[in-house]
Short mmCIF file of C-alpha atoms and ligand atoms in Angstrom, two decimals:
data_model
loop_
_atom_site.label_atom_id
_atom_site.label_comp_id
_atom_site.label_asym_id
_atom_site.label_seq_id
_atom_site.Cartn_x
_atom_site.Cartn_y
_atom_site.Cartn_z
CA MET R 1 -17.43 -10.15 -12.69
CA GLY R 2 -19.03 -8.19 -9.85
CA ARG R 3 -16.15 -8.90 -7.55
CA ARG R 4 -13.75 -7.08 -9.75
CA VAL R 5 -13.78 -3.36 -10.15
CA ASN R 6 -11.71 -2.11 -13.02
CA MET R 7 -9.13 0.59 -12.62
CA ASP R 8 -11.58 2.97 -13.95
CA SER R 9 -14.01 2.70 -11.21
CA LEU R 10 -10.84 3.93 -9.88
CA GLY R 11 -12.40 6.58 -11.82
CA LEU R 12 -15.68 5.82 -13.46
CA PHE R 13 -16.29 9.44 -12.81
CA VAL R 14 -18.67 11.48 -14.82
CA LEU R 15 -17.06 13.77 -17.32
CA LEU R 16 -18.75 17.08 -16.89
CA ILE R 17 -15.79 19.35 -17.09
CA PRO R 18 -15.58 21.52 -20.15
CA THR R 19 -18.88 23.34 -19.74
CA PHE R 20 -18.24 24.27 -16.11
CA PHE R 21 -15.41 26.45 -14.97
CA HIS R 22 -15.19 24.96 -11.55
CA TRP R 23 -15.29 21.56 -9.96
CA THR R 24 -18.81 20.27 -9.76
CA ALA R 25 -19.92 20.21 -6.18
CA ALA R 26 -20.50 16.52 -5.74
CA SER R 27 -21.72 14.53 -2.82
CA SER R 28 -19.21 11.75 -3.37
CA ALA R 29 -15.81 11.51 -4.97
CA ASP R 30 -17.19 9.18 -7.61
CA GLU R 31 -19.11 12.00 -9.21
CA ILE R 32 -16.15 14.30 -9.53
CA SER R 33 -14.57 14.50 -12.94
CA TRP R 34 -10.86 15.00 -13.39
CA SER R 35 -8.49 15.50 -16.24
CA TYR R 36 -4.76 15.69 -16.87
CA SER R 37 -4.57 19.39 -17.62
CA GLY R 38 -6.69 22.51 -17.31
CA ILE R 39 -9.23 23.41 -14.67
CA ALA R 40 -9.50 19.96 -13.10
CA GLY R 41 -5.90 19.10 -13.98
CA GLN R 42 -3.39 17.16 -11.97
CA SER R 43 -2.26 20.05 -9.81
CA GLU R 44 -5.82 20.23 -8.48
CA TRP R 45 -6.43 16.53 -7.91
CA SER R 46 -5.51 16.61 -4.23
CA GLU R 47 -8.23 19.12 -3.52
CA TYR R 48 -10.88 16.53 -4.13
CA PHE R 49 -8.83 13.36 -3.74
CA PRO R 50 -6.72 13.96 -0.63
CA ASP R 51 -4.51 10.91 -1.22
CA CYS R 52 -3.20 12.57 -4.40
CA GLY R 53 -1.40 14.98 -2.05
CA GLY R 54 0.17 12.15 -0.03
CA THR R 55 3.84 11.49 0.53
CA SER R 56 4.10 8.14 -1.33
CA GLN R 57 2.72 9.06 -4.73
CA SER R 58 3.42 7.68 -8.19
CA PRO R 59 4.89 7.91 -10.76
CA VAL R 60 8.46 8.78 -9.76
CA ASP R 61 11.72 9.51 -11.46
CA VAL R 62 14.13 6.61 -10.92
CA ILE R 63 17.61 8.02 -10.33
CA THR R 64 19.60 4.87 -10.94
CA THR R 65 22.64 5.90 -8.90
CA GLN R 66 20.37 6.38 -5.88
CA THR R 67 18.63 3.02 -6.11
CA LYS R 68 19.57 0.31 -3.64
CA TYR R 69 20.50 -3.15 -4.86
CA ASP R 70 18.39 -5.81 -3.13
CA PRO R 71 19.61 -9.33 -3.99
CA SER R 72 16.41 -10.82 -2.52
CA LEU R 73 14.32 -9.40 -5.38
CA VAL R 74 13.61 -12.45 -7.55
CA PRO R 75 12.17 -12.21 -11.08
CA VAL R 76 8.41 -11.58 -11.15
CA THR R 77 6.50 -14.46 -12.69
CA PRO R 78 3.39 -13.86 -14.76
CA LEU R 79 1.01 -16.76 -14.12
CA GLY R 80 -1.47 -17.81 -16.78
CA TYR R 81 -0.71 -14.75 -18.92
CA SER R 82 -0.33 -17.02 -21.94
CA GLN R 83 -3.34 -19.22 -21.10
CA HIS R 84 -5.80 -16.69 -22.38
CA GLY R 85 -8.55 -19.19 -23.28
CA ASN R 86 -11.26 -18.56 -25.84
CA GLN R 87 -13.40 -16.03 -24.01
CA PRO R 88 -12.93 -12.59 -25.54
CA PHE R 89 -11.44 -9.81 -23.43
CA SER R 90 -13.52 -6.73 -22.65
CA MET R 91 -11.88 -3.44 -23.65
CA HIS R 92 -13.20 0.07 -23.02
CA ASN R 93 -12.38 3.74 -23.19
CA ASN R 94 -12.97 5.42 -19.84
CA GLY R 95 -12.14 8.91 -21.06
CA HIS R 96 -8.69 8.67 -19.48
CA THR R 97 -7.19 5.59 -21.13
CA VAL R 98 -7.95 2.28 -22.86
CA ILE R 99 -8.57 -0.54 -20.38
CA VAL R 100 -8.45 -4.26 -21.13
CA GLU R 101 -9.99 -6.38 -18.36
CA LEU R 102 -8.06 -9.55 -17.57
CA PRO R 103 -9.45 -12.95 -16.56
CA GLU R 104 -9.05 -13.73 -12.88
CA TRP R 105 -6.97 -16.85 -13.44
CA MET R 106 -4.12 -14.62 -14.53
CA GLY R 107 -1.86 -13.61 -11.70
CA LEU R 108 1.56 -12.64 -10.52
CA GLY R 109 4.15 -14.55 -8.51
CA GLY R 110 7.55 -13.58 -7.18
CA LEU R 111 6.11 -11.13 -4.64
CA PRO R 112 5.49 -11.81 -0.93
CA TRP R 113 1.84 -12.63 -1.75
CA PHE R 114 -0.07 -14.02 -4.69
CA PHE R 115 -1.67 -11.27 -6.77
CA THR R 116 -4.63 -11.70 -9.14
CA ALA R 117 -4.68 -9.80 -12.45
CA VAL R 118 -7.42 -7.20 -12.91
CA GLN R 119 -6.76 -5.08 -15.96
CA LEU R 120 -4.12 -3.44 -18.12
CA HIS R 121 -4.07 0.07 -19.57
CA LEU R 122 -1.74 2.52 -21.30
CA HIS R 123 -0.38 6.04 -20.85
CA TRP R 124 0.95 8.05 -23.77
CA GLY R 125 1.84 11.52 -24.99
CA ASN R 126 1.22 13.43 -28.19
CA GLY R 127 3.50 14.29 -31.08
CA GLY R 128 5.16 10.99 -31.85
CA PRO R 129 8.46 9.50 -30.71
CA GLY R 130 10.92 11.28 -28.44
CA VAL R 131 8.61 13.76 -26.74
CA GLY R 132 7.54 11.75 -23.69
CA GLY R 133 4.33 10.06 -22.66
CA SER R 134 5.48 7.60 -20.00
CA GLU R 135 4.64 8.16 -16.34
CA HIS R 136 7.83 6.80 -14.77
CA THR R 137 11.07 8.34 -15.93
CA ILE R 138 14.60 6.97 -15.60
CA ASN R 139 17.28 9.53 -14.70
CA GLY R 140 14.87 12.26 -15.77
CA ARG R 141 14.24 10.73 -19.16
CA SER R 142 10.70 9.89 -20.34
CA SER R 143 9.81 7.01 -22.63
CA ASP R 144 7.22 7.34 -25.40
CA ALA R 145 4.49 5.45 -23.55
CA GLU R 146 3.90 3.12 -20.61
CA LEU R 147 1.87 -0.04 -20.05
CA HIS R 148 0.46 -0.87 -16.61
CA VAL R 149 -0.73 -4.34 -15.65
CA VAL R 150 -2.77 -4.10 -12.44
CA HIS R 151 -3.18 -6.92 -9.88
CA TYR R 152 -4.68 -7.11 -6.38
CA ASN R 153 -3.43 -9.01 -3.34
CA ALA R 154 -5.69 -12.07 -3.34
CA GLU R 155 -4.13 -13.50 -0.20
CA LEU R 156 -5.02 -10.55 2.01
CA TYR R 157 -8.14 -9.11 0.36
CA PRO R 158 -11.35 -10.52 -1.15
CA ASN R 159 -11.52 -8.26 -4.20
CA MET R 160 -10.04 -5.29 -6.05
CA SER R 161 -12.22 -2.66 -4.40
CA ALA R 162 -11.27 -3.88 -0.93
CA ALA R 163 -7.58 -4.15 -1.84
CA MET R 164 -7.07 -0.86 -3.63
CA THR R 165 -7.31 1.28 -0.51
CA GLN R 166 -4.93 -0.90 1.53
CA ARG R 167 -1.17 -0.92 1.88
CA ASP R 168 0.21 -3.87 -0.10
CA GLY R 169 -3.21 -4.18 -1.73
CA LEU R 170 -2.09 -3.84 -5.35
CA ALA R 171 0.87 -4.83 -7.51
CA VAL R 172 1.33 -2.99 -10.78
CA LEU R 173 3.84 -3.86 -13.49
CA GLY R 174 5.17 -0.78 -15.30
CA ILE R 175 6.53 -1.37 -18.79
CA LEU R 176 8.27 1.52 -20.52
CA ILE R 177 7.57 1.70 -24.25
CA GLU R 178 9.93 3.17 -26.84
CA THR R 179 9.64 3.57 -30.60
CA GLY R 180 11.63 1.29 -32.86
CA GLU R 181 11.63 0.14 -36.47
CA GLU R 182 9.47 -2.95 -36.21
CA THR R 183 5.80 -3.55 -35.57
CA ASN R 184 5.22 -5.20 -32.20
CA PRO R 185 2.58 -7.88 -32.93
CA GLY R 186 1.64 -8.18 -29.23
CA PHE R 187 0.45 -4.57 -29.07
CA ASN R 188 -1.63 -4.98 -32.22
CA ASN R 189 -3.95 -7.20 -30.14
CA ILE R 190 -5.04 -3.92 -28.52
CA LEU R 191 -4.28 -1.23 -31.09
CA ASN R 192 -6.10 -2.95 -33.97
CA TYR R 193 -9.39 -2.71 -32.06
CA MET R 194 -9.15 0.79 -30.64
CA SER R 195 -11.22 2.17 -33.51
CA ARG R 196 -14.20 0.41 -31.90
CA ILE R 197 -13.93 2.42 -28.69
CA ARG R 198 -13.02 5.86 -29.97
CA HIS R 199 -15.37 7.70 -27.62
CA ALA R 200 -15.41 7.70 -23.84
CA ASP R 201 -17.59 4.98 -22.28
CA GLN R 202 -17.51 2.81 -25.40
CA ARG R 203 -16.78 -0.86 -24.93
CA ALA R 204 -15.84 -3.70 -27.27
CA PHE R 205 -14.94 -7.36 -27.01
CA ILE R 206 -11.62 -8.29 -28.53
CA PRO R 207 -10.08 -11.73 -29.17
CA ALA R 208 -8.21 -13.08 -26.16
CA PHE R 209 -4.44 -12.87 -26.59
CA ASP R 210 -1.15 -13.74 -24.92
CA VAL R 211 -0.68 -10.94 -22.39
CA GLN R 212 2.94 -11.97 -21.80
CA SER R 213 3.70 -10.89 -25.37
CA LEU R 214 3.38 -7.28 -24.12
CA LEU R 215 6.09 -7.69 -21.49
CA PRO R 216 9.85 -7.34 -21.87
CA LYS R 217 11.85 -10.57 -22.16
CA ASP R 218 13.92 -10.09 -19.03
CA LEU R 219 11.59 -10.02 -16.02
CA GLY R 220 14.50 -10.27 -13.61
CA LEU R 221 15.78 -6.70 -13.94
CA TYR R 222 13.46 -4.16 -12.36
CA TYR R 223 12.96 -1.32 -9.88
CA ARG R 224 10.68 -1.85 -6.89
CA TYR R 225 9.11 0.78 -4.65
CA ASN R 226 5.98 1.55 -2.65
CA GLY R 227 3.71 4.03 -4.38
CA SER R 228 0.20 4.84 -5.51
CA LEU R 229 -2.37 4.72 -8.26
CA THR R 230 -1.33 7.34 -10.81
CA THR R 231 -4.92 8.52 -11.28
CA PRO R 232 -7.44 9.82 -8.72
CA PRO R 233 -8.13 8.72 -6.08
CA CYS R 234 -4.34 8.06 -5.95
CA TYR R 235 -4.58 5.45 -3.17
CA GLN R 236 -1.13 4.66 -1.78
CA SER R 237 -1.63 0.93 -2.10
CA VAL R 238 0.68 -0.10 -4.92
CA ILE R 239 3.81 -2.25 -4.88
CA TRP R 240 5.42 -1.02 -8.08
CA THR R 241 7.64 -3.06 -10.39
CA VAL R 242 9.12 -0.97 -13.19
CA PHE R 243 11.14 -3.06 -15.61
CA HIS R 244 14.61 -2.04 -16.66
CA GLU R 245 14.12 -3.44 -20.17
CA ARG R 246 11.90 -1.35 -22.41
CA VAL R 247 9.62 -2.78 -25.09
CA LEU R 248 9.56 -1.39 -28.62
CA ILE R 249 6.59 -0.58 -30.84
CA SER R 250 6.67 0.99 -34.30
CA LYS R 251 6.10 4.68 -34.95
CA ALA R 252 2.82 3.84 -36.70
CA GLN R 253 1.67 1.96 -33.59
CA LEU R 254 2.62 4.86 -31.32
CA LEU R 255 0.75 7.33 -33.53
CA LYS R 256 -2.31 5.09 -33.53
CA MET R 257 -2.22 5.03 -29.73
CA GLU R 258 -1.93 8.82 -29.60
CA MET R 259 -4.47 9.69 -32.28
CA MET R 260 -7.22 7.09 -32.05
CA LEU R 261 -9.18 7.83 -28.89
CA TYR R 262 -11.31 10.73 -27.66
CA SER R 263 -11.70 11.72 -24.04
CA SER R 264 -15.12 13.07 -24.95
CA LYS R 265 -18.29 11.01 -25.21
CA VAL R 266 -20.01 10.18 -28.47
CA GLN R 267 -22.83 12.67 -27.87
CA GLU R 268 -20.51 15.57 -27.07
CA VAL R 269 -20.23 18.13 -29.81
CA ASP R 270 -16.63 19.12 -29.14
CA ARG R 271 -14.45 16.12 -29.70
CA MET R 272 -11.33 16.07 -27.59
CA LEU R 273 -8.48 13.76 -28.45
CA LEU R 274 -7.32 11.60 -25.56
CA GLN R 275 -3.65 12.56 -25.36
CA ASP R 276 -0.97 13.27 -22.78
CA ASN R 277 -2.68 11.04 -20.23
CA PHE R 278 0.35 10.79 -18.00
CA ARG R 279 0.88 12.17 -14.53
CA ILE R 280 4.08 14.09 -13.83
CA THR R 281 6.61 12.46 -11.50
CA GLN R 282 6.04 12.88 -7.78
CA PRO R 283 8.53 13.53 -4.96
CA LEU R 284 10.15 10.43 -3.44
CA ASN R 285 10.02 11.90 0.08
CA HIS R 286 12.70 9.64 1.55
CA ARG R 287 11.34 6.50 -0.09
CA ILE R 288 13.97 4.08 -1.32
CA ILE R 289 13.74 2.60 -4.80
CA PHE R 290 15.20 -0.91 -4.76
CA ALA R 291 16.82 -2.51 -7.79
CA SER R 292 16.84 -6.26 -8.42
CA PHE R 293 20.24 -5.86 -10.06
CA SER R 294 23.45 -4.11 -9.19
CA ALA R 295 24.40 -1.06 -11.21
CA GLU R 296 27.20 -2.98 -12.94
CA SER R 297 25.30 -6.09 -14.03
CA GLY R 298 22.25 -4.32 -15.34
CA ARG R 299 23.91 -1.43 -17.07
CA GLU R 300 23.65 -1.32 -20.80
CA LEU R 301 26.92 -0.44 -22.43
CA SER R 302 26.92 2.14 -25.15
CA SER R 303 28.82 1.32 -28.35
CA GLY R 304 31.40 3.91 -27.30
CA GLU R 305 31.94 2.15 -24.00
CA VAL R 306 32.18 -1.21 -25.77
CA THR R 307 34.83 0.21 -28.14
CA ALA R 308 36.72 1.67 -25.18
CA ILE R 309 36.67 -1.67 -23.39
CA VAL R 310 37.80 -3.58 -26.50
CA ILE R 311 40.65 -1.11 -27.11
CA GLY R 312 41.53 -1.21 -23.41
CA VAL R 313 41.66 -5.00 -23.38
CA MET R 314 43.70 -5.04 -26.58
CA CYS R 315 46.17 -2.47 -25.25
CA GLY R 316 46.35 -4.48 -22.04
CA CYS R 317 47.11 -7.69 -23.94
CA VAL R 318 49.74 -5.98 -26.08
CA GLY R 319 51.26 -4.46 -22.93
CA VAL R 320 51.42 -7.81 -21.17
CA ALA R 321 52.90 -9.41 -24.32
CA VAL R 322 55.60 -6.71 -24.49
CA ILE R 323 56.44 -7.16 -20.81
CA ILE R 324 56.60 -10.98 -21.15
CA ARG R 325 58.80 -10.64 -24.23
CA PHE R 326 61.12 -8.26 -22.36
CA ILE R 327 61.40 -10.60 -19.37
CA VAL R 328 62.02 -13.64 -21.58
CA LYS R 329 64.59 -11.73 -23.56
CA THR R 330 66.38 -10.56 -20.42
CA ILE R 331 66.49 -14.10 -19.00
CA ARG R 332 67.65 -15.49 -22.34
CA SER R 333 70.44 -12.93 -22.74
CA LYS R 334 71.51 -13.55 -19.13
CA GLU R 335 71.57 -17.27 -19.91
CA THR R 336 73.54 -16.72 -23.09
CA GLU R 337 76.00 -14.54 -21.23
CA LYS R 338 76.39 -17.20 -18.57
CA SER R 339 76.81 -20.03 -21.04
CA GLN R 340 79.29 -17.94 -22.96
CA GLU R 341 81.22 -17.30 -19.75
CA ILE R 342 81.21 -21.02 -19.00
CA LYS R 343 82.37 -21.81 -22.50
CA THR R 344 85.17 -19.26 -22.21
CA ASP R 345 86.15 -20.67 -18.83
CA LEU R 346 86.24 -24.16 -20.24
CA ALA R 347 88.27 -23.06 -23.18
CA LEU R 348 90.72 -21.30 -20.94
CA THR R 349 91.07 -24.35 -18.68
CA ILE R 350 91.65 -26.62 -21.64
CA THR R 351 94.25 -24.33 -23.16
CA SER R 352 96.05 -23.79 -19.88
CA LYS R 353 96.13 -27.55 -19.28
CA ALA R 354 97.55 -28.09 -22.72
CA GLU R 355 100.14 -25.40 -22.15
CA ARG R 356 101.14 -26.99 -18.84
CA LYS R 357 101.48 -30.38 -20.50
CA GLU R 358 103.72 -28.88 -23.08
CA GLU R 359 105.85 -27.33 -20.38
CA LEU R 360 106.20 -30.58 -18.48
CA SER R 361 106.99 -32.90 -21.34
CA PRO R 362 110.64 -32.94 -22.32
CA SER R 363 111.19 -31.43 -25.62
CA PRO R 364 112.59 -34.03 -28.04
CA GLN R 365 114.14 -31.39 -30.20
CA THR R 366 116.64 -30.42 -27.55
CA GLU R 367 118.25 -33.91 -27.57
CA PRO R 368 120.39 -34.48 -30.46
C1 NAG Z 401 -15.43 -6.73 -1.88
O1 NAG Z 401 -15.24 -7.29 -0.59
C2 NAG Z 401 -15.85 -6.54 0.43
C3 NAG Z 401 -15.41 -7.13 1.75
O2 NAG Z 401 -15.64 -8.51 1.80
C4 NAG Z 401 -17.36 -6.56 0.24
O3 NAG Z 401 -17.98 -5.82 1.25
C5 NAG Z 401 -17.68 -5.95 -1.13
O4 NAG Z 401 -19.05 -6.05 -1.39
C6 NAG Z 401 -16.91 -6.65 -2.21
N1 NAG Z 401 -17.06 -5.87 -3.44
C7 NAG Z 401 -17.34 -6.42 -4.60
C8 NAG Z 401 -17.43 -5.50 -5.72
O5 NAG Z 401 -17.49 -7.62 -4.74
C1 NAG Z 402 6.97 -1.06 1.43
O1 NAG Z 402 6.46 -0.80 2.72
C2 NAG Z 402 6.51 -1.90 3.62
C3 NAG Z 402 5.95 -1.45 4.94
O2 NAG Z 402 4.62 -1.26 4.84
C4 NAG Z 402 7.91 -2.39 3.80
O3 NAG Z 402 7.93 -3.54 4.61
C5 NAG Z 402 8.51 -2.72 2.46
O4 NAG Z 402 9.86 -3.08 2.61
C6 NAG Z 402 8.39 -1.53 1.52
N1 NAG Z 402 8.84 -1.95 0.21
C7 NAG Z 402 9.66 -1.20 -0.53
C8 NAG Z 402 10.02 -1.75 -1.84
O5 NAG Z 402 10.07 -0.13 -0.16
#
């Protein structure tokens, strides 16, 4: 397992914050603590992690009308996601999120290189459904939470730590999560065990599960752009795939996600709930977001639009029927007129012939 560094060594940084009112002067970035808000909050990240101030940062707001359709974007293919085996997965709380480490036989196809799975983690808000929590937004709208599945480029780099600083080094799947009526059994594979890792740095082994059960059904509709890790050190090494289709979890599941974990360690007196662990969207700076689908094909139709289309089609059909009926009627009446004319002509000819005959034949009455 030494060759894999989990996302959190992306930030296995010591949490020293609350007692000090300034950044701890540290000899290396690894010793610097960070948080989502407050003194060491996201607006300050770039001071100690220069990449966080870069021009290709994540997450971003996807403005769908400004995306560019790229027909060469094929569906991404999770490899081995469902072959989870019998070895338990390792799950831990790093003070910033819950991380599930993935076995190295899981990977991702459908990109220019083969990528090996490393870990998955979640971002969420606070306050239940409808108040945000996702990192990526679509047309300015947040989802309730977001799942990230992290992979490194195994064709170009020997391991995660080598790949994560390099362009094209990582591929992350972004799955937007919304709240619905039903329990999502896939997410219970994580949520049901979070009580074992309530405090930062706690770790637990959980039964292996089908990771594909966390993904949306349609893996062919997505947005693709070049971006970064969404946590310090914010390396700009990520090929992002944000799916168009959202997955649904129940309200109870969302609340569990939001209320279960602490960002503080077990020995800390002041417990701090781990909430609102999402970064705000970053400027695109001339980057293009590509879409694997054209605006028309991928657009969901609202019930209003569906009604409008149905009414439109019906009116259209009725219109066409009326026009056809009119044409047929006109032709028919023309035909009737014609045939009536012919009949009249015939009748006239017959009568005139008869009259002529009468004229020509000698009248017997005149001869006595
Ligand atoms: C990752 O690969 C680099 C380059 O080969 C190597 O120096 C480093 O020790 C490796 N790291 C781990 C954690 O295996
Ligand atoms: C990402 O950047 C590379 C250049 O390093 C470029 O070839 C590629 O097309 C970019 N991908 C996207 C989705 O913008």
